[in-house]
Amino acid sequence: MLHVEDLQIEAELLPLFNFTHSAEAEAAVCRLLYELPPTAALVVEKQDILRGFLANWSVLENFSYPKIQLREVRAFLQDVSSGRITLEVNRLRASVTMLLSEEARYQSRARYVQVIQFLHRLQQHYLHKLDPQAFPVGFRPQLLVLVRFMERFSLEDANRAIQEDSFSTALMVRFAQQLQAVGPEIIAEFWEAFHLFEAYWSIAKGIQLHALTFPNFREEGLLLEDFYHPLLKAPVTNTLILSPTENVVVLTGPNMSGKSTLLKAVGVCVYLAHAGIGVPAVRCSLPFFHSILIAINLRDSLRDGYSHFMAEIQNLKSVLHAAHGVGRTFAIFDELFRGTNVDDALEITSATVRGLAGFHHSSFLVSTHLLQLEKQLPEDNGISTYCIECVLQDGLPVFSYRLQRGWSSLKIGKLLFEREGLNSLLEPR
């Protein structure tokens, strides 16, 4: 089960990895971001593909091509494969046509030159220089699709002739014959492999640019060392270490202390780890979770007619169904049960945290403003408490955004209310 809409993958995560030159490659990046392989072994295989791109970074760092050239080459190849354009593959007829029509000669030559130069550049600058052994065995067939497509054409001879201004009618006919022999399924397979290649390159560039780290999977416990939210310009890093016996984190801290941002940063790390992509942390080691459910800034559902409280109830119900199912579950609850009155919230939050602690092989993070909860939770039962540090200086809260063990008892709502003079403003004149 996967509920990760609150991570805003396309709005916030996609820009971190999207350096593509075409809409098709961008769509492939998006698919890779949304793709969570069903086993840890398959996640690692996806990591290894990206490691292969990074190992070849001296070749691929400046991977590029003119966007307009791609569009025109792609359109021309599709027109040829669909039969909308028929190429002249008879040398005599081609010679007569080009002799009689300067427009036909110019048009044919321009199309062929564009395709040849596009493919030749990809072949010579990138594909021929790659070390295929750096890639996992399962990905090498994708590289072979690209290599073998290029080998169907005499690109080196044709490109040399173009450079020497000796691209004759005979060479054009020869290229037309080679192109006409390529079926539509082969051309479609080439473009699919090409856009996937660019998508992996784009994600690898994001990993390189943002200095992300590949995580590893382990059976129990969780380690996030110096993690942060990648969208922050000057992020404060934090470390979260959970032992194999700790599976519920209760997080406290006053408003504006950064609880939601911290929870979102943890959610981003867990999600990207399962997508086979580098995470914003110095080190990341975690179990493989079969279900990931993240509720941050949970809203009312106008479509379903749910109040905020009912939305929270339904979200918790989904988490519990997942936890009762096969495999491990990871879930984040931000300000659990804030949609109901304090007395109810305290009672059912206590029951929820105690109950979640019983799912020993899953992990849950719960933030709350209910400071009374501290006295209601038992000790040493899988529940660990953390808070975000905040101190008062000259009567004002100063936030460090640092995660530390324990509870936060600081209340700043009344303080800020009074400091802004709201008590006096509320008095009638």
Tab-separated table of C-alpha atoms in Angstrom:
chain	number	residue	atom	x	y	z
A	1	MET	CA	0.000	0.000	0.000
A	2	LEU	CA	1.276	3.433	-0.902
A	3	HIS	CA	-0.126	6.805	0.265
A	4	VAL	CA	2.518	9.451	-0.385
A	5	GLU	CA	0.575	12.317	-1.957
A	6	ASP	CA	1.741	14.661	0.824
A	7	LEU	CA	5.331	14.298	-0.381
A	8	GLN	CA	4.254	16.143	-3.568
A	9	ILE	CA	6.506	14.007	-5.749
A	10	GLU	CA	5.937	15.823	-9.046
A	11	ALA	CA	5.874	19.336	-7.564
A	12	GLU	CA	8.812	19.003	-5.147
A	13	LEU	CA	10.903	15.905	-5.898
A	14	LEU	CA	10.777	15.773	-9.702
A	15	PRO	CA	12.617	19.137	-10.126
A	16	LEU	CA	15.539	17.727	-8.112
A	17	PHE	CA	16.106	15.060	-10.769
A	18	ASN	CA	14.742	16.516	-13.994
A	19	PHE	CA	17.524	17.681	-16.328
A	20	THR	CA	16.014	16.121	-19.422
A	21	HIS	CA	15.836	17.650	-22.883
A	22	SER	CA	12.469	16.260	-23.973
A	23	ALA	CA	8.960	15.739	-22.652
A	24	GLU	CA	9.257	11.981	-23.257
A	25	ALA	CA	12.400	11.711	-21.135
A	26	GLU	CA	10.809	13.836	-18.404
A	27	ALA	CA	7.843	11.466	-18.362
A	28	ALA	CA	10.300	8.563	-17.997
A	29	VAL	CA	11.949	10.315	-15.016
A	30	CYS	CA	8.512	10.695	-13.453
A	31	ARG	CA	7.791	6.998	-13.953
A	32	LEU	CA	11.091	6.049	-12.310
A	33	LEU	CA	10.295	8.297	-9.350
A	34	TYR	CA	6.899	6.699	-8.893
A	35	GLU	CA	8.218	3.172	-9.441
A	36	LEU	CA	8.832	1.368	-6.144
A	37	PRO	CA	10.176	-2.137	-6.870
A	38	PRO	CA	8.394	-4.863	-4.867
A	39	THR	CA	11.540	-6.341	-3.257
A	40	ALA	CA	14.733	-5.016	-1.708
A	41	ALA	CA	16.782	-6.946	-4.286
A	42	LEU	CA	15.022	-5.148	-7.146
A	43	VAL	CA	15.538	-1.795	-5.420
A	44	VAL	CA	19.257	-2.535	-5.199
A	45	GLU	CA	19.282	-3.467	-8.898
A	46	LYS	CA	17.774	-0.070	-9.691
A	47	GLN	CA	20.463	1.545	-7.523
A	48	ASP	CA	23.091	-0.376	-9.477
A	49	ILE	CA	21.789	1.033	-12.768
A	50	LEU	CA	22.278	4.539	-11.400
A	51	ARG	CA	25.691	3.544	-10.048
A	52	GLY	CA	26.553	2.458	-13.579
A	53	PHE	CA	25.703	5.908	-14.912
A	54	LEU	CA	27.740	7.552	-12.147
A	55	ALA	CA	30.694	5.237	-12.840
A	56	ASN	CA	30.598	6.489	-16.451
A	57	TRP	CA	30.144	10.118	-15.417
A	58	SER	CA	33.332	11.299	-17.121
A	59	VAL	CA	31.639	10.280	-20.382
A	60	LEU	CA	28.065	11.263	-19.552
A	61	GLU	CA	28.460	14.426	-17.487
A	62	ASN	CA	27.737	16.718	-20.448
A	63	PHE	CA	25.179	14.483	-22.157
A	64	SER	CA	23.023	16.688	-24.380
A	65	TYR	CA	21.530	17.190	-27.823
A	66	PRO	CA	19.610	20.008	-29.561
A	67	LYS	CA	15.935	19.726	-28.613
A	68	ILE	CA	14.683	20.812	-32.009
A	69	GLN	CA	16.921	18.242	-33.687
A	70	LEU	CA	15.449	15.472	-31.539
A	71	ARG	CA	11.890	16.530	-32.425
A	72	GLU	CA	12.606	16.629	-36.144
A	73	VAL	CA	14.566	13.357	-36.212
A	74	ARG	CA	11.885	11.604	-34.192
A	75	ALA	CA	9.095	12.946	-36.431
A	76	PHE	CA	10.976	11.931	-39.593
A	77	LEU	CA	11.691	8.398	-38.360
A	78	GLN	CA	8.065	7.966	-37.315
A	79	ASP	CA	6.853	9.208	-40.699
A	80	VAL	CA	9.147	6.718	-42.429
A	81	SER	CA	8.148	3.793	-40.202
A	82	SER	CA	4.425	4.557	-40.577
A	83	GLY	CA	4.658	4.902	-44.351
A	84	ARG	CA	3.675	8.577	-44.423
A	85	ILE	CA	7.018	9.223	-46.134
A	86	THR	CA	8.314	6.831	-48.793
A	87	LEU	CA	12.064	6.918	-49.320
A	88	GLU	CA	13.559	6.542	-52.773
A	89	VAL	CA	15.842	3.500	-52.585
A	90	ASN	CA	16.565	3.216	-56.329
A	91	ARG	CA	19.763	5.049	-57.224
A	92	LEU	CA	18.775	5.877	-60.800
A	93	ARG	CA	15.338	7.224	-59.931
A	94	ALA	CA	16.803	9.159	-57.001
A	95	SER	CA	19.438	10.710	-59.266
A	96	VAL	CA	16.809	11.793	-61.806
A	97	THR	CA	14.495	13.206	-59.138
A	98	MET	CA	17.245	15.204	-57.479
A	99	LEU	CA	18.570	16.402	-60.793
A	100	LEU	CA	15.159	17.681	-61.867
A	101	SER	CA	14.122	19.131	-58.496
A	102	GLU	CA	16.457	21.211	-56.392
A	103	GLU	CA	13.815	21.305	-53.647
A	104	ALA	CA	13.644	17.495	-53.516
A	105	ARG	CA	17.430	17.278	-53.434
A	106	TYR	CA	17.709	19.831	-50.636
A	107	GLN	CA	14.865	18.342	-48.591
A	108	SER	CA	16.164	14.758	-48.781
A	109	ARG	CA	19.716	15.764	-48.003
A	110	ALA	CA	18.682	17.938	-45.037
A	111	ARG	CA	16.612	15.139	-43.479
A	112	TYR	CA	19.297	12.508	-43.919
A	113	VAL	CA	22.047	14.767	-42.631
A	114	GLN	CA	20.049	15.620	-39.532
A	115	VAL	CA	19.367	11.960	-38.670
A	116	ILE	CA	22.954	10.907	-39.361
A	117	GLN	CA	24.508	13.683	-37.292
A	118	PHE	CA	22.111	13.092	-34.397
A	119	LEU	CA	22.756	9.337	-34.262
A	120	HIS	CA	26.494	9.659	-34.952
A	121	ARG	CA	26.949	12.109	-32.072
A	122	LEU	CA	25.138	9.791	-29.660
A	123	GLN	CA	27.193	6.857	-30.881
A	124	GLN	CA	30.644	8.442	-30.840
A	125	HIS	CA	30.384	10.835	-27.896
A	126	TYR	CA	28.542	8.561	-25.495
A	127	LEU	CA	27.639	4.961	-26.360
A	128	HIS	CA	31.035	3.886	-27.736
A	129	LYS	CA	32.795	5.341	-24.702
A	130	LEU	CA	30.632	3.666	-22.061
A	131	ASP	CA	31.891	0.821	-19.927
A	132	PRO	CA	28.948	-1.623	-20.078
A	133	GLN	CA	30.463	-3.732	-17.299
A	134	ALA	CA	29.638	-0.919	-14.853
A	135	PHE	CA	25.929	-1.624	-15.363
A	136	PRO	CA	23.998	-4.577	-13.915
A	137	VAL	CA	23.397	-7.463	-16.291
A	138	GLY	CA	19.667	-6.768	-16.374
A	139	PHE	CA	20.173	-3.279	-17.823
A	140	ARG	CA	22.693	-4.135	-20.520
A	141	PRO	CA	20.008	-5.227	-23.039
A	142	GLN	CA	18.700	-1.641	-22.937
A	143	LEU	CA	22.156	-0.395	-23.905
A	144	LEU	CA	22.348	-3.023	-26.654
A	145	VAL	CA	19.091	-1.740	-28.144
A	146	LEU	CA	20.754	1.644	-28.636
A	147	VAL	CA	24.066	0.239	-29.869
A	148	ARG	CA	22.517	-2.180	-32.350
A	149	PHE	CA	20.183	0.471	-33.715
A	150	MET	CA	23.191	2.669	-34.533
A	151	GLU	CA	24.993	-0.281	-36.120
A	152	ARG	CA	22.216	-0.633	-38.698
A	153	PHE	CA	23.582	2.449	-40.430
A	154	SER	CA	26.957	3.355	-41.900
A	155	LEU	CA	27.119	6.390	-39.632
A	156	GLU	CA	30.890	6.859	-39.649
A	157	ASP	CA	31.184	6.862	-43.460
A	158	ALA	CA	28.097	9.012	-43.918
A	159	ASN	CA	29.159	11.560	-41.311
A	160	ARG	CA	32.662	11.796	-42.819
A	161	ALA	CA	31.143	12.451	-46.234
A	162	ILE	CA	28.919	15.162	-44.764
A	163	GLN	CA	31.915	16.827	-43.117
A	164	GLU	CA	33.851	16.682	-46.400
A	165	ASP	CA	30.845	17.962	-48.380
A	166	SER	CA	30.799	14.766	-50.439
A	167	PHE	CA	27.463	13.339	-49.315
A	168	SER	CA	26.462	12.134	-52.760
A	169	THR	CA	23.187	10.796	-54.135
A	170	ALA	CA	24.646	7.290	-53.913
A	171	LEU	CA	25.333	7.712	-50.191
A	172	MET	CA	21.856	9.161	-49.644
A	173	VAL	CA	20.281	6.173	-51.381
A	174	ARG	CA	22.428	3.815	-49.336
A	175	PHE	CA	21.237	5.474	-46.131
A	176	ALA	CA	17.624	5.418	-47.364
A	177	GLN	CA	17.906	1.665	-47.987
A	178	GLN	CA	19.268	1.100	-44.489
A	179	LEU	CA	16.531	3.253	-42.972
A	180	GLN	CA	13.756	1.645	-44.995
A	181	ALA	CA	14.841	-1.770	-43.708
A	182	VAL	CA	14.122	-0.775	-40.098
A	183	GLY	CA	10.637	-1.777	-39.003
A	184	PRO	CA	8.344	0.430	-36.883
A	185	GLU	CA	8.691	-1.844	-33.849
A	186	ILE	CA	12.483	-1.443	-33.929
A	187	ILE	CA	12.216	2.341	-34.146
A	188	ALA	CA	9.704	2.386	-31.263
A	189	GLU	CA	12.021	0.150	-29.215
A	190	PHE	CA	14.920	2.519	-29.897
A	191	TRP	CA	13.048	5.608	-28.705
A	192	GLU	CA	11.808	3.847	-25.585
A	193	ALA	CA	15.357	2.770	-24.710
A	194	PHE	CA	16.732	6.220	-25.549
A	195	HIS	CA	14.271	8.090	-23.310
A	196	LEU	CA	14.856	5.604	-20.486
A	197	PHE	CA	18.610	6.093	-20.886
A	198	GLU	CA	18.190	9.857	-20.620
A	199	ALA	CA	15.870	9.490	-17.617
A	200	TYR	CA	18.425	7.433	-15.685
A	201	TRP	CA	21.133	9.909	-16.688
A	202	SER	CA	18.963	12.762	-15.428
A	203	ILE	CA	18.366	11.113	-12.044
A	204	ALA	CA	22.075	10.297	-11.762
A	205	LYS	CA	22.830	13.969	-12.388
A	206	GLY	CA	20.449	14.918	-9.577
A	207	ILE	CA	22.180	12.459	-7.250
A	208	GLN	CA	25.560	13.894	-8.227
A	209	LEU	CA	24.466	17.536	-7.983
A	210	HIS	CA	22.757	17.212	-4.596
A	211	ALA	CA	25.357	14.813	-3.137
A	212	LEU	CA	22.735	12.184	-2.311
A	213	THR	CA	23.602	8.825	-0.738
A	214	PHE	CA	22.474	5.350	-1.720
A	215	PRO	CA	20.856	3.624	1.282
A	216	ASN	CA	21.171	-0.002	2.266
A	217	PHE	CA	18.536	-2.325	3.659
A	218	ARG	CA	18.729	-4.237	6.910
A	219	GLU	CA	16.420	-6.454	8.896
A	220	GLU	CA	15.793	-4.327	11.996
A	221	GLY	CA	16.294	-0.787	13.268
A	222	LEU	CA	16.631	2.444	11.340
A	223	LEU	CA	19.509	4.880	10.804
A	224	LEU	CA	19.252	8.303	9.189
A	225	GLU	CA	22.485	10.196	9.721
A	226	ASP	CA	22.603	13.928	8.985
A	227	PHE	CA	19.400	13.844	6.956
A	228	TYR	CA	17.581	16.947	5.736
A	229	HIS	CA	14.837	18.133	3.425
A	230	PRO	CA	16.402	18.670	-0.022
A	231	LEU	CA	14.319	21.750	-0.868
A	232	LEU	CA	15.703	23.834	1.999
A	233	LYS	CA	18.438	26.253	0.931
A	234	ALA	CA	20.353	26.061	4.215
A	235	PRO	CA	19.016	22.925	5.918
A	236	VAL	CA	19.769	21.900	9.478
A	237	THR	CA	20.762	18.235	9.444
A	238	ASN	CA	19.534	15.765	12.033
A	239	THR	CA	20.183	12.166	12.948
A	240	LEU	CA	17.558	9.583	13.858
A	241	ILE	CA	18.661	6.191	15.167
A	242	LEU	CA	16.096	3.572	16.162
A	243	SER	CA	17.163	0.309	17.710
A	244	PRO	CA	15.476	-2.972	16.674
A	245	THR	CA	13.204	-2.652	19.738
A	246	GLU	CA	12.061	0.894	18.920
A	247	ASN	CA	9.270	1.125	16.364
A	248	VAL	CA	7.213	4.183	17.417
A	249	VAL	CA	8.580	7.731	17.609
A	250	VAL	CA	6.505	10.367	19.381
A	251	LEU	CA	7.662	13.836	18.352
A	252	THR	CA	6.844	17.009	20.261
A	253	GLY	CA	7.749	20.661	19.915
A	254	PRO	CA	5.994	24.039	19.782
A	255	ASN	CA	4.481	25.524	16.654
A	256	MET	CA	7.051	26.756	14.108
A	257	SER	CA	9.728	24.474	15.561
A	258	GLY	CA	9.902	22.457	12.332
A	259	LYS	CA	8.104	19.226	13.221
A	260	SER	CA	6.282	18.929	9.905
A	261	THR	CA	9.421	19.699	7.893
A	262	LEU	CA	11.405	17.112	9.841
A	263	LEU	CA	8.721	14.468	9.347
A	264	LYS	CA	8.564	15.276	5.657
A	265	ALA	CA	12.357	14.971	5.418
A	266	VAL	CA	12.172	11.502	6.997
A	267	GLY	CA	9.345	10.583	4.607
A	268	VAL	CA	11.369	11.767	1.601
A	269	CYS	CA	14.348	9.658	2.693
A	270	VAL	CA	12.250	6.529	3.190
A	271	TYR	CA	10.418	7.028	-0.099
A	272	LEU	CA	13.512	7.710	-2.209
A	273	ALA	CA	15.262	4.755	-0.584
A	274	HIS	CA	12.467	2.485	-1.813
A	275	ALA	CA	12.471	4.111	-5.255
A	276	GLY	CA	16.114	3.018	-5.642
A	277	ILE	CA	17.365	6.606	-5.637
A	278	GLY	CA	19.886	8.420	-3.463
A	279	VAL	CA	18.580	10.069	-0.291
A	280	PRO	CA	19.434	13.429	1.329
A	281	ALA	CA	21.512	12.025	4.180
A	282	VAL	CA	25.125	11.146	4.931
A	283	ARG	CA	24.095	7.583	5.737
A	284	CYS	CA	20.817	5.690	5.485
A	285	SER	CA	20.091	2.147	6.604
A	286	LEU	CA	16.546	0.866	7.023
A	287	PRO	CA	14.276	-2.161	6.657
A	288	PHE	CA	12.415	-2.789	3.426
A	289	PHE	CA	8.854	-1.570	3.907
A	290	HIS	CA	6.053	-3.085	1.832
A	291	SER	CA	3.664	-0.232	2.688
A	292	ILE	CA	4.475	3.465	3.032
A	293	LEU	CA	1.781	5.870	4.228
A	294	ILE	CA	2.520	9.512	4.978
A	295	ALA	CA	-0.039	11.990	6.340
A	296	ILE	CA	1.301	15.521	6.646
A	297	ASN	CA	-1.050	18.492	6.504
A	298	LEU	CA	-4.013	16.151	6.183
A	299	ARG	CA	-7.019	18.018	4.803
A	300	ASP	CA	-10.763	17.578	4.756
A	301	SER	CA	-12.048	15.625	1.800
A	302	LEU	CA	-14.833	17.660	0.220
A	303	ARG	CA	-15.334	15.002	-2.442
A	304	ASP	CA	-15.933	12.246	0.110
A	305	GLY	CA	-17.672	14.472	2.635
A	306	TYR	CA	-15.121	13.751	5.374
A	307	SER	CA	-14.402	16.187	8.158
A	308	HIS	CA	-10.770	16.565	9.160
A	309	PHE	CA	-11.261	14.146	12.047
A	310	MET	CA	-12.888	11.518	9.839
A	311	ALA	CA	-10.034	11.921	7.344
A	312	GLU	CA	-7.626	11.152	10.205
A	313	ILE	CA	-9.684	8.124	11.233
A	314	GLN	CA	-9.748	6.758	7.687
A	315	ASN	CA	-6.025	7.338	7.301
A	316	LEU	CA	-5.280	5.464	10.541
A	317	LYS	CA	-7.584	2.668	9.422
A	318	SER	CA	-5.607	2.337	6.176
A	319	VAL	CA	-2.338	2.193	8.116
A	320	LEU	CA	-3.651	-0.521	10.440
A	321	HIS	CA	-4.972	-2.620	7.562
A	322	ALA	CA	-1.518	-2.393	5.980
A	323	ALA	CA	0.199	-3.246	9.261
A	324	HIS	CA	-2.017	-6.326	9.658
A	325	GLY	CA	-1.110	-7.421	6.149
A	326	VAL	CA	2.014	-8.995	4.702
A	327	GLY	CA	5.329	-7.268	5.217
A	328	ARG	CA	6.414	-4.169	7.106
A	329	THR	CA	4.639	-0.832	7.212
A	330	PHE	CA	6.108	2.659	7.548
A	331	ALA	CA	3.741	5.499	8.447
A	332	ILE	CA	3.941	9.143	9.481
A	333	PHE	CA	1.165	10.977	11.341
A	334	ASP	CA	1.565	14.733	11.671
A	335	GLU	CA	-0.435	16.218	14.583
A	336	LEU	CA	-2.583	13.132	15.011
A	337	PHE	CA	-6.244	13.769	15.939
A	338	ARG	CA	-6.021	17.542	15.943
A	339	GLY	CA	-9.460	17.468	14.337
A	340	THR	CA	-11.236	16.627	17.599
A	341	ASN	CA	-11.454	18.012	21.136
A	342	VAL	CA	-8.474	17.756	23.476
A	343	ASP	CA	-10.002	15.144	25.820
A	344	ASP	CA	-10.926	12.777	23.004
A	345	ALA	CA	-7.642	13.422	21.233
A	346	LEU	CA	-5.613	12.569	24.336
A	347	GLU	CA	-7.478	9.325	24.959
A	348	ILE	CA	-7.448	8.004	21.412
A	349	THR	CA	-3.883	9.181	20.681
A	350	SER	CA	-2.695	7.243	23.741
A	351	ALA	CA	-4.593	4.164	22.541
A	352	THR	CA	-3.206	4.588	19.017
A	353	VAL	CA	0.437	4.925	20.077
A	354	ARG	CA	0.175	1.943	22.422
A	355	GLY	CA	-1.452	-0.117	19.686
A	356	LEU	CA	1.096	0.828	17.029
A	357	ALA	CA	3.891	-0.243	19.374
A	358	GLY	CA	2.562	-3.782	19.073
A	359	PHE	CA	3.476	-4.003	15.382
A	360	HIS	CA	7.113	-4.756	16.160
A	361	HIS	CA	8.352	-5.092	12.590
A	362	SER	CA	6.856	-1.814	11.361
A	363	SER	CA	7.844	1.796	12.058
A	364	PHE	CA	5.671	4.785	12.905
A	365	LEU	CA	6.363	8.473	13.526
A	366	VAL	CA	3.710	10.514	15.337
A	367	SER	CA	3.902	14.224	16.117
A	368	THR	CA	1.613	15.741	18.742
A	369	HIS	CA	0.853	18.876	20.771
A	370	LEU	CA	-0.659	16.756	23.557
A	371	LEU	CA	1.979	17.194	26.250
A	372	GLN	CA	-0.229	15.322	28.751
A	373	LEU	CA	0.476	12.221	26.679
A	374	GLU	CA	3.888	11.891	28.351
A	375	LYS	CA	2.334	10.600	31.582
A	376	GLN	CA	0.091	8.123	29.800
A	377	LEU	CA	2.654	6.211	27.771
A	378	PRO	CA	4.488	3.253	29.290
A	379	GLU	CA	8.269	3.095	29.228
A	380	ASP	CA	10.468	0.583	27.396
A	381	ASN	CA	7.765	-0.814	25.146
A	382	GLY	CA	9.051	0.204	21.720
A	383	ILE	CA	8.029	3.857	22.056
A	384	SER	CA	10.764	6.476	21.872
A	385	THR	CA	10.201	10.185	22.444
A	386	TYR	CA	11.903	13.003	20.573
A	387	CYS	CA	11.474	16.751	20.505
A	388	ILE	CA	12.789	19.677	18.500
A	389	GLU	CA	14.878	22.012	20.577
A	390	CYS	CA	13.526	25.510	21.282
A	391	VAL	CA	14.589	28.050	23.943
A	392	LEU	CA	13.369	31.461	25.035
A	393	GLN	CA	15.653	34.449	24.660
A	394	ASP	CA	14.384	37.848	25.829
A	395	GLY	CA	10.905	36.414	25.908
A	396	LEU	CA	11.011	35.194	22.312
A	397	PRO	CA	11.298	31.609	21.057
A	398	VAL	CA	14.542	30.704	19.297
A	399	PHE	CA	14.372	27.573	17.158
A	400	SER	CA	17.431	25.452	16.476
A	401	TYR	CA	15.499	22.834	14.454
A	402	ARG	CA	17.643	20.204	16.194
A	403	LEU	CA	16.186	16.816	17.003
A	404	GLN	CA	16.879	15.487	20.478
A	405	ARG	CA	15.612	12.801	22.818
A	406	GLY	CA	12.847	13.601	25.299
A	407	TRP	CA	9.709	15.728	25.495
A	408	SER	CA	9.203	19.402	24.796
A	409	SER	CA	7.218	21.167	27.503
A	410	LEU	CA	7.643	24.663	26.070
A	411	LYS	CA	4.387	26.502	25.383
A	412	ILE	CA	4.728	29.573	23.206
A	413	GLY	CA	1.156	30.112	22.014
A	414	LYS	CA	0.085	32.201	24.997
A	415	LEU	CA	3.448	33.980	25.014
A	416	LEU	CA	3.127	35.127	21.397
A	417	PHE	CA	-0.548	35.973	21.917
A	418	GLU	CA	0.370	38.355	24.731
A	419	ARG	CA	3.483	39.712	23.059
A	420	GLU	CA	1.494	40.786	20.008
A	421	GLY	CA	-0.830	42.759	22.297
A	422	LEU	CA	-3.900	40.743	21.524
A	423	ASN	CA	-5.166	40.897	25.115
A	424	SER	CA	-5.335	44.696	24.990
A	425	LEU	CA	-6.851	44.664	21.501
A	426	LEU	CA	-9.591	42.368	22.734
A	427	GLU	CA	-10.662	44.843	25.408
A	428	PRO	CA	-13.607	47.032	24.337
A	429	ARG	CA	-12.967	50.772	24.160
